[in-house]
Amino acid sequence: MSRKISMKQAINEALDLEMSRDPTVILMGEDIVGGTGAPGEKDAWGGVLGVTKGLYGKHGDRLMDTPLSESAYIGAAIGAATCGLRPVAELMFIDFMGVCFDQIFNQAAKFRYMFGGKAETPVVIRGMVGAGFRAAAQHSQMLTPIFTHVPGLKVVCPSNAYDAKGLLIQSIRDNDPVIFCEHKALYGFEMDVPRESYAIPFGEANVLRDGDDVTLVSYGLTVHRAMAAAEILAQEKIEAEVIDLRTLSPIDRDTIIDSVERTGRLVVIDEAHPRCNIATDISAHVCQHAFGALKAGVQMVTAPHTPVPFSPVLEDLYIPSAEAIAAAARRTMGITAADQTVAA
Amino acid sequence: MLDNPFPLNKTDLLKAYRTMRTIREFEERLHVDFAKGDIPGFVHLYAGEEACATGIMMHLNDNDRIASTHRGHGHCIAKGVDVHEMMAEIYGRATGACRGKGGSMHIADLSKGMMGANGILGAGGPLACGAALAAKHRKDGGVGITFVGDGASNQGMFLESLNLAAVWNLPVVFVVENNGYAEATAMEWAVSCDSYIDRATGFGLPGVTVDGTDFFAVHEAAGEIIRRAREGGGPALLECKMARFYGHFEGDAQTYRAKGEIEDLRANRDCIKLMAARLKEAGLAAQEELDVIDQEVAALIEDAVRAAKAAPLPQPADLLQDVYVAY
C-alpha cells in the first residue's frame, strides 16, 4: 500500500525500517537527535532540516549526536563499519567533506583494495547537495563528481521520494561505502511511496519518459528540469527520452547507450561544475562506444565554472534551466534560434 | 633463583623478549635488503621502539583493535600478524598479508584486530574511536588503540578524536610514540605544549608519560589504562618517549640529527638490551636462553625473506580485483 509522502519522509522511513530490521545499524551526526546535553527537549531537531525527526524516540541511543567534528565522527563511523556495525553518518551539507575527506577517500574507499580484499566497510554517508536554497557558496554544491572519481566509493543521488527510500535501504545493506546525496530542494517533493520496505539495486537507471528524437540524461534536481524541457520540446514535435541515472557509481551506461543508439542525439545535464563532471564522463563514454550512432555532437548543460552565488537572481541562473536544456536539445536537432523565430 | 620482581611470569617475559627481538630482526633485515635494492617503495622502520608496541599489545587480544601508523611493522608483529605474510607483502607478493596491494604502509589483518598501518598521519584516531564504539555497542569489553607519532599528534583528525572519545566515553587509548622527530623536524619545535599530559588534560582525559624504552614501564602503564577503558572508565592518552634508530624512511641521511646521537641511543637506550639486562639481573633468564631465542628469531626472519623472494607475484588480473565487495 502506498501513500503520498515527501522525499524527507521517505528517507526517514528508510532509516526507521533498516534500524528496526538490523540492530547493527546506527546513526550519527550533528544534531540528528538535537538537544543532547542541552536543558530543553531531546530530539529537538531530528537533523538540521528534520530528516531524522522522531527516530530517537523509537531507536534511542542508536542515534548519536556528535560534536561539531566531522573528521572524528565520519572516521569513527568508518572505523566502526570495519568492526561489524552499519553506521549511517550524516554529513549535513556535503560541502563539509572538505574537513573530513581523508577519512572518506583515503580510508573508507581504499580499505578493501589496499588490504587485499579482506576488509568490508559498510558505511553510508548522507549529505545534502545542490543549489536553490539561497545557501550560498559553501552550503550549495553538488560535488558528486569528486566522489565518483574515487575507486571504492559508491555514489547515489535520487531525484524523488520513491527512489530515495529504495536506494537508501540498498545503501545501508550494501557492503561498500556509499555517499548518499540528498538534493535539499527535493526534500518537500511528494509522491506515492509504498509503506513496506524495498531496495532499488544500484547501477540501474530509470527511463522516466520515452522518446525517439533525443536522449536527455541527468540525476537529482535537474531530472525535473529535463522532464520540463521534454514537455517544452513535445510542443515542438520533438520527443525526448529522459533517463534518471539514480546512481553515479556504479553508473548504468547500457541504458544510455541503448537510448542513444535509437535517438542518435544526447544532452547530458549536470548540476555540478562543467569540468570533469558526470556529464563529461557520460559524453566521453558515448563518444568512445557509440560514436557511429550519433547524428550530432553531444551537448552538455551544466552549472557554470563558478562558486554558487548567493543573490537569488544569480543563483537561479546558476542551476541548469528547462529552457537551457530544451535549447541544447534543439541544437542536436540542428534547429537554431533563427529557425525558431521563423517558425514562430 | 631470585623472586620474580615483575608482574609477568617467565613464559610471558620471554614471549615479550621474543616479540621485541622479532621486530628488531625484521627491521634490521629490511634495512639491509632495502639498501641492496630488493624492496620497492617506502619503508619506515620501528627499530629501537619495540618495547612500546610489545608492552601495550601484551594486554590485548584479537577482539581488540589497533589503528597503526606508517611505522607499523612493530605494531603488526606485536599484534600477532604473521611475519611471513608481512615480509611477502613488503616484497609485493601475492602471498602477502594484503596480497601485494598494500605494501609496508598498509599491512592489515583484521582477524588479528590489526586495522592497518596507515600512510595518512593521524588518521587512526577516528578509526580507533569507531572500533571502540563498535565494542561498546556490542558490550564485549573490547578496546580500540591508536598510535601516532609526535608529528601526527598535531593533526586535527587526532585532536578531534581525543575530544570525541571523551564526549562519547569510548574505550579507546591514544598512544603517542614520541621519538623526537616528525620526519626531520624536532618535536620540541613542532609541538606547542610542554607535556602530552597537559594536552590530554585539555581534552578532558587522563594522560600518562612513560619511558618508551623501558618495556616494564610501558607494560605497567598500558595495563592500567587499558583495564580502565575495558571497565567503562573511558579514554586515556599514553605518551611513550622513544628512540628511533633509523631515519624517517630508509634512505634518509639523517643529517638533522646530532653527531653521535644514534650511537648513544644504541648504546644506552636500546630497549631490548635494557630488558635483557633486567631479566638477567633478576635471574629470570640466562644469556644462553636469550641466545637461543635470538637464533630462532634470526632463522624465522631468514625463512620469511627466502619465502617472500620465492613467492608468486600478483597476476595482471589482480589489478582490478577487490575495489568493491560488489559493483
mmCIF file of C-alpha atoms in Angstrom, chain A residues 33-211:
data_model
loop_
_atom_site.group_PDB
_atom_site.id
_atom_site.type_symbol
_atom_site.label_atom_id
_atom_site.label_comp_id
_atom_site.label_asym_id
_atom_site.label_seq_id
_atom_site.Cartn_x
_atom_site.Cartn_y
_atom_site.Cartn_z
ATOM 1 C CA VAL A 33 18.816 13.964 17.532
ATOM 2 C CA GLY A 34 19.298 17.575 18.550
ATOM 3 C CA GLY A 35 19.405 18.914 22.051
ATOM 4 C CA THR A 36 21.802 16.347 23.545
ATOM 5 C CA GLY A 37 23.163 17.773 26.778
ATOM 6 C CA ALA A 38 21.006 20.887 26.472
ATOM 7 C CA PRO A 39 18.464 21.813 29.170
ATOM 8 C CA GLY A 40 15.403 21.598 26.918
ATOM 9 C CA GLU A 41 13.903 18.793 24.855
ATOM 10 C CA LYS A 42 15.930 15.941 23.472
ATOM 11 C CA ASP A 43 15.091 15.056 19.851
ATOM 12 C CA ALA A 44 14.552 18.789 19.490
ATOM 13 C CA TRP A 45 15.642 18.931 15.850
ATOM 14 C CA GLY A 46 15.957 15.485 14.313
ATOM 15 C CA GLY A 47 18.563 16.860 11.947
ATOM 16 C CA VAL A 48 19.031 20.409 10.791
ATOM 17 C CA LEU A 49 16.087 20.043 8.378
ATOM 18 C CA GLY A 50 14.246 17.411 10.422
ATOM 19 C CA VAL A 51 15.036 14.369 8.276
ATOM 20 C CA THR A 52 15.739 12.098 11.267
ATOM 21 C CA LYS A 53 12.989 13.572 13.466
ATOM 22 C CA GLY A 54 11.237 11.000 15.635
ATOM 23 C CA LEU A 55 13.773 8.202 15.174
ATOM 24 C CA TYR A 56 15.349 8.835 18.583
ATOM 25 C CA GLY A 57 12.030 8.043 20.244
ATOM 26 C CA LYS A 58 11.952 4.650 18.506
ATOM 27 C CA HIS A 59 15.618 3.668 18.497
ATOM 28 C CA GLY A 60 17.097 5.587 21.422
ATOM 29 C CA ASP A 61 20.845 5.639 21.823
ATOM 30 C CA ARG A 62 21.462 4.040 18.438
ATOM 31 C CA LEU A 63 21.122 7.642 17.246
ATOM 32 C CA MET A 64 24.118 9.629 18.406
ATOM 33 C CA ASP A 65 24.573 13.352 18.305
ATOM 34 C CA THR A 66 28.188 14.253 17.660
ATOM 35 C CA PRO A 67 30.424 17.162 18.485
ATOM 36 C CA LEU A 68 30.832 19.536 15.551
ATOM 37 C CA SER A 69 33.793 17.487 14.440
ATOM 38 C CA GLU A 70 33.331 15.803 11.071
ATOM 39 C CA SER A 71 36.808 14.309 10.798
ATOM 40 C CA ALA A 72 36.355 12.489 14.095
ATOM 41 C CA TYR A 73 32.838 11.165 13.709
ATOM 42 C CA ILE A 74 32.920 10.364 9.992
ATOM 43 C CA GLY A 75 36.163 8.494 10.710
ATOM 44 C CA ALA A 76 34.573 6.778 13.703
ATOM 45 C CA ALA A 77 31.660 5.688 11.525
ATOM 46 C CA ILE A 78 34.144 4.237 9.050
ATOM 47 C CA GLY A 79 36.157 2.517 11.779
ATOM 48 C CA ALA A 80 33.001 1.071 13.308
ATOM 49 C CA ALA A 81 31.932 -0.196 9.879
ATOM 50 C CA THR A 82 35.109 -2.265 9.643
ATOM 51 C CA CYS A 83 34.230 -3.737 13.055
ATOM 52 C CA GLY A 84 30.764 -5.083 12.293
ATOM 53 C CA LEU A 85 28.404 -2.115 12.564
ATOM 54 C CA ARG A 86 26.484 -0.488 9.703
ATOM 55 C CA PRO A 87 26.728 3.188 10.578
ATOM 56 C CA VAL A 88 24.805 5.853 8.703
ATOM 57 C CA ALA A 89 26.640 9.118 9.286
ATOM 58 C CA GLU A 90 25.075 12.428 8.326
ATOM 59 C CA LEU A 91 27.492 14.991 6.958
ATOM 60 C CA MET A 92 24.693 17.595 6.968
ATOM 61 C CA PHE A 93 25.925 19.621 3.980
ATOM 62 C CA ILE A 94 28.103 17.716 1.519
ATOM 63 C CA ASP A 95 30.253 20.856 1.309
ATOM 64 C CA PHE A 96 31.653 19.871 4.721
ATOM 65 C CA MET A 97 33.510 16.994 3.076
ATOM 66 C CA GLY A 98 36.411 19.422 2.946
ATOM 67 C CA VAL A 99 37.140 18.930 6.631
ATOM 68 C CA CYS A 100 36.853 15.129 6.681
ATOM 69 C CA PHE A 101 37.669 13.978 3.172
ATOM 70 C CA ASP A 102 40.718 11.991 4.218
ATOM 71 C CA GLN A 103 38.568 9.541 6.131
ATOM 72 C CA ILE A 104 36.320 9.141 3.084
ATOM 73 C CA PHE A 105 38.736 8.865 0.178
ATOM 74 C CA ASN A 106 41.975 7.688 1.799
ATOM 75 C CA GLN A 107 40.443 5.387 4.393
ATOM 76 C CA ALA A 108 36.943 4.045 3.642
ATOM 77 C CA ALA A 109 37.367 3.959 -0.125
ATOM 78 C CA LYS A 110 40.708 2.158 -0.057
ATOM 79 C CA PHE A 111 40.474 -0.379 2.760
ATOM 80 C CA ARG A 112 39.137 -3.216 0.685
ATOM 81 C CA TYR A 113 41.660 -2.953 -2.138
ATOM 82 C CA MET A 114 44.633 -1.869 -0.025
ATOM 83 C CA PHE A 115 44.076 -4.742 2.425
ATOM 84 C CA GLY A 116 43.857 -7.349 -0.340
ATOM 85 C CA GLY A 117 40.091 -7.808 -0.301
ATOM 86 C CA LYS A 118 39.978 -8.685 3.378
ATOM 87 C CA ALA A 119 38.083 -5.622 4.652
ATOM 88 C CA GLU A 120 34.465 -4.568 4.328
ATOM 89 C CA THR A 121 33.352 -1.045 5.168
ATOM 90 C CA PRO A 122 29.542 -0.913 5.056
ATOM 91 C CA VAL A 123 29.128 2.748 5.916
ATOM 92 C CA VAL A 124 26.649 5.246 4.471
ATOM 93 C CA ILE A 125 27.495 8.939 4.485
ATOM 94 C CA ARG A 126 24.388 11.039 3.880
ATOM 95 C CA GLY A 127 24.750 14.650 2.878
ATOM 96 C CA MET A 128 22.678 17.428 1.356
ATOM 97 C CA VAL A 129 23.725 18.538 -2.096
ATOM 98 C CA GLY A 130 22.643 21.154 -4.554
ATOM 99 C CA ALA A 131 21.706 24.752 -5.082
ATOM 100 C CA GLY A 132 18.415 26.640 -4.916
ATOM 101 C CA PHE A 133 18.225 27.273 -1.185
ATOM 102 C CA ARG A 134 19.910 30.682 -1.190
ATOM 103 C CA ALA A 135 22.524 28.967 0.980
ATOM 104 C CA ALA A 136 25.478 30.431 -0.929
ATOM 105 C CA ALA A 137 28.847 29.046 -1.918
ATOM 106 C CA GLN A 138 29.647 26.691 0.987
ATOM 107 C CA HIS A 139 26.237 25.053 1.521
ATOM 108 C CA SER A 140 25.015 24.519 -2.049
ATOM 109 C CA GLN A 141 27.474 22.487 -4.056
ATOM 110 C CA MET A 142 26.829 19.304 -5.990
ATOM 111 C CA LEU A 143 30.338 17.805 -5.715
ATOM 112 C CA THR A 144 29.157 14.384 -6.904
ATOM 113 C CA PRO A 145 31.984 14.129 -9.465
ATOM 114 C CA ILE A 146 34.593 14.316 -6.692
ATOM 115 C CA PHE A 147 33.171 11.216 -5.034
ATOM 116 C CA THR A 148 32.513 9.449 -8.326
ATOM 117 C CA HIS A 149 36.165 9.907 -9.237
ATOM 118 C CA VAL A 150 37.314 7.789 -6.301
ATOM 119 C CA PRO A 151 37.503 3.996 -6.741
ATOM 120 C CA GLY A 152 35.935 2.204 -3.796
ATOM 121 C CA LEU A 153 33.113 4.685 -3.208
ATOM 122 C CA LYS A 154 29.571 4.238 -4.426
ATOM 123 C CA VAL A 155 27.633 7.419 -5.163
ATOM 124 C CA VAL A 156 23.855 7.717 -5.089
ATOM 125 C CA CYS A 157 21.708 10.757 -5.890
ATOM 126 C CA PRO A 158 17.944 10.160 -6.017
ATOM 127 C CA SER A 159 15.539 12.509 -7.764
ATOM 128 C CA ASN A 160 12.375 11.582 -5.875
ATOM 129 C CA ALA A 161 10.876 10.079 -2.731
ATOM 130 C CA TYR A 162 10.293 6.572 -4.118
ATOM 131 C CA ASP A 163 13.878 6.221 -5.288
ATOM 132 C CA ALA A 164 15.275 7.840 -2.148
ATOM 133 C CA LYS A 165 13.638 5.209 0.057
ATOM 134 C CA GLY A 166 14.637 2.228 -2.043
ATOM 135 C CA LEU A 167 18.139 3.469 -2.734
ATOM 136 C CA LEU A 168 18.822 4.347 0.910
ATOM 137 C CA ILE A 169 17.691 0.891 2.030
ATOM 138 C CA GLN A 170 20.018 -0.602 -0.576
ATOM 139 C CA SER A 171 22.819 1.722 0.585
ATOM 140 C CA ILE A 172 22.511 0.564 4.191
ATOM 141 C CA ARG A 173 22.505 -3.105 3.154
ATOM 142 C CA ASP A 174 25.376 -2.614 0.734
ATOM 143 C CA ASN A 175 28.796 -3.805 1.924
ATOM 144 C CA ASP A 176 30.755 -0.951 0.338
ATOM 145 C CA PRO A 177 30.974 2.688 1.465
ATOM 146 C CA VAL A 178 28.157 4.739 -0.060
ATOM 147 C CA ILE A 179 27.921 8.511 -0.432
ATOM 148 C CA PHE A 180 24.197 9.225 -0.399
ATOM 149 C CA CYS A 181 23.481 12.655 -1.877
ATOM 150 C CA GLU A 182 20.156 14.237 -0.979
ATOM 151 C CA HIS A 183 19.177 17.285 -3.015
ATOM 152 C CA LYS A 184 17.780 19.684 -0.446
ATOM 153 C CA ALA A 185 15.423 21.285 -2.975
ATOM 154 C CA LEU A 186 13.698 17.904 -3.361
ATOM 155 C CA TYR A 187 13.016 17.212 0.341
ATOM 156 C CA GLY A 188 9.473 18.563 0.101
ATOM 157 C CA PHE A 189 8.670 16.848 -3.214
ATOM 158 C CA GLU A 190 5.836 14.359 -2.615
ATOM 159 C CA MET A 191 4.864 11.214 -4.475
ATOM 160 C CA ASP A 192 3.323 7.795 -3.911
ATOM 161 C CA VAL A 193 5.670 5.627 -1.879
ATOM 162 C CA PRO A 194 4.877 2.112 -0.593
ATOM 163 C CA ARG A 195 4.792 1.729 3.182
ATOM 164 C CA GLU A 196 6.739 -1.513 3.084
ATOM 165 C CA SER A 197 10.454 -1.948 2.685
ATOM 166 C CA TYR A 198 12.024 -2.302 -0.756
ATOM 167 C CA ALA A 199 15.526 -1.941 -2.136
ATOM 168 C CA ILE A 200 16.418 -0.474 -5.519
ATOM 169 C CA PRO A 201 19.567 -2.060 -6.976
ATOM 170 C CA PHE A 202 22.498 0.210 -7.793
ATOM 171 C CA GLY A 203 23.525 0.793 -11.391
ATOM 172 C CA GLU A 204 20.005 0.710 -12.811
ATOM 173 C CA ALA A 205 18.906 3.966 -14.409
ATOM 174 C CA ASN A 206 15.233 4.827 -14.656
ATOM 175 C CA VAL A 207 13.757 5.788 -18.018
ATOM 176 C CA LEU A 208 11.173 8.386 -16.991
ATOM 177 C CA ARG A 209 9.930 9.272 -20.451
ATOM 178 C CA ASP A 210 10.202 7.506 -23.791
ATOM 179 C CA GLY A 211 11.142 9.398 -26.936
#
